[in-house]
Amino acid sequence: MAITSANQLELLQTAEAVAREKMIDPGLVVEAMEESLARAAKSRYGAEMDIRVSIDRKTGRATFTRVRTVVEDEELENYQAEFTVEQAKQYLENPEVGDTYVEEIPPVELGRIAAQSAKQVILQKVREAERDRQYEAFKDKAGTIINGQVKREEYGNVIVDLAGYGEAILRRNEKIGRESYRPNDRIRCYVKDVRRETRGPQIFLSRTAPEFMAELFKMEVPEIYDGIIEIKAVSRDPGSRAKIAVISYDGSIDPVGACVGMRGSRVQAVVNELQGEKIDIIPWNEDQPTFLVNALQPAEVSKVVLDEEAGKIEVVVPEEQLSLAIGRRGQNVRLASQLTNLDIDIMTEAEESARRQKEFEARTALFQEALDIDEFFAQLLVSEGFTNLEEVGYVEIDELLVIDGVDEGTASELQTRAREYLEAQAAAALEAARALGAEDSLIEFEGLTAQMVEALAKDDVKSLEDFATCADWELAGGWTTVDGERSKDDGSLEPFGVTLEEAQDMIMTARVMLGWVDPDELLAQAEEDAAEGDASEEAEA
């Protein structure tokens, strides 16, 4: 096909037709045509030449030009697309480096191979434009619900057609229970993620995400959409049971009642979409123990003991309520744990009484042995709230004098015996740590007791360098959540009550001492973080 003899408007008509079909800008198609024609011209005139094609957007006329750039003498490499200042004088008046000389050249005739190559370039450009359009259309839809039509199912994964915007994928593990779909079925999903990839935007859908249920409630409950009611937390066992915590910012509106709706109409609409998933709607409360009592519904709770530092909570329930509180296969307590973000330990009243009795006996035996006192006196100390020898040895002496029958002489003797016992224990632990290979750099590190050093040496942390390479959770312990299941990571110093923050501080101090971290940079970073925190609080206010 010769450009000179072809209908010049045909190019524009083709571009517009392709653009309409793919729902992209016609200008992008014209640019693809220009690039394909330029590539065909290079194959005719020479690949080294800088040939450009411009198609008039009104007439469709294609203009072929050759461009040459003025460069320094020593930089001249491509004689077809570059020339020196001296060579350019015959074409340009007072040429300078960087100037360009543009001359029009005859249009080319597209042979069969060149036409095929041009077609491939146009198709590639159109695909790229289509992918960009799809990504731009969906990048802001992550975190929302969309409707689609099932196109096909591949190995359990459902391919969803998004009404002309491309395809999305609903993976097998993102489907509720044993859901199955047939082609052309309507489907509603949560857009979990949108990624830009070489083969086009990848849109990942989900029906098991907790956010899916939250968005469904937002669609069914106008008060949530308007911000009067807020969803604070959601936990799900997809297809079986779920818990959702809500709070109302209007005292006249009951958040639970609003979400349930007249005769349960609102919550039932969500349940139907989630394949009959049972939903517990729970009033949210800033007080964690109160919130937990609500979260464990329908079980009744007798007592709650919260350990904020460890993020752990003990719940005591009557014997007859134990199975209800735990739920089938631990479902109720697991969902409550996910909802409150706390590790929950459930026990009956009898189990709690037995555990407290065991702790009482253990502390009594410790005081008897360490302080060389009789059982009655040891029990008296435990009853007064003393839990360990450090409290007895280093507490203000006035706190011992309030115990019946204890005078200053007795209190002083108790403290002396407690301190001597602790010193003996520390000496034994230090000797054991040295025997395990603990180095002086670790032993002399401020903040570590001899017992801590021994525990570290047993975990093969024997020098300050070893200590500085530890992660905070390796020292203080922590929790890891994998696929919704929380697992406990034991820390070397966890038995000594070391928190994650204390572990972070000790590790960073060790790194500063070793010269791995610049203390000035650390201080600057801390000040920057503090400033960002203040700015964030002001913005929220």
PDB file of C-alpha atoms in Angstrom, residues 27 33 87 91 95 102 117 142 156 225 240 274 285 292 344 388 427 429 448 459 466 487:
ATOM      1  CA  GLY A  27      -4.856  10.333  19.585  1.00  0.00           C
ATOM      2  CA  MET A  33       0.327   4.649  13.518  1.00  0.00           C
ATOM      3  CA  GLN A  87      29.045  20.094   8.381  1.00  0.00           C
ATOM      4  CA  TYR A  91      22.175  23.593   5.880  1.00  0.00           C
ATOM      5  CA  PRO A  95      24.535  26.388  13.737  1.00  0.00           C
ATOM      6  CA  VAL A 102      14.621  18.735   9.566  1.00  0.00           C
ATOM      7  CA  SER A 117       5.259  -4.962  11.304  1.00  0.00           C
ATOM      8  CA  ALA A 142      -9.472  -0.811  45.653  1.00  0.00           C
ATOM      9  CA  GLY A 156     -11.229 -23.119  41.198  1.00  0.00           C
ATOM     10  CA  TYR A 225     -22.738   5.632  55.010  1.00  0.00           C
ATOM     11  CA  SER A 240     -19.980 -19.688  58.981  1.00  0.00           C
ATOM     12  CA  LEU A 274     -22.644 -13.999  52.488  1.00  0.00           C
ATOM     13  CA  ASN A 285     -16.540   0.170  73.899  1.00  0.00           C
ATOM     14  CA  LEU A 292     -14.393  -8.211  75.331  1.00  0.00           C
ATOM     15  CA  ILE A 344      -7.745 -14.530  75.226  1.00  0.00           C
ATOM     16  CA  ASN A 388       8.626 -12.174  94.680  1.00  0.00           C
ATOM     17  CA  ALA A 427      26.329 -15.352  91.473  1.00  0.00           C
ATOM     18  CA  ALA A 429      23.581 -17.578  87.301  1.00  0.00           C
ATOM     19  CA  LEU A 448      20.862  -7.202  81.929  1.00  0.00           C
ATOM     20  CA  ASP A 459      19.850 -19.322  73.377  1.00  0.00           C
ATOM     21  CA  ASP A 466      25.139 -11.367  69.104  1.00  0.00           C
ATOM     22  CA  SER A 487       0.851 -18.240  67.080  1.00  0.00           C
TER      23      SER A 487
END
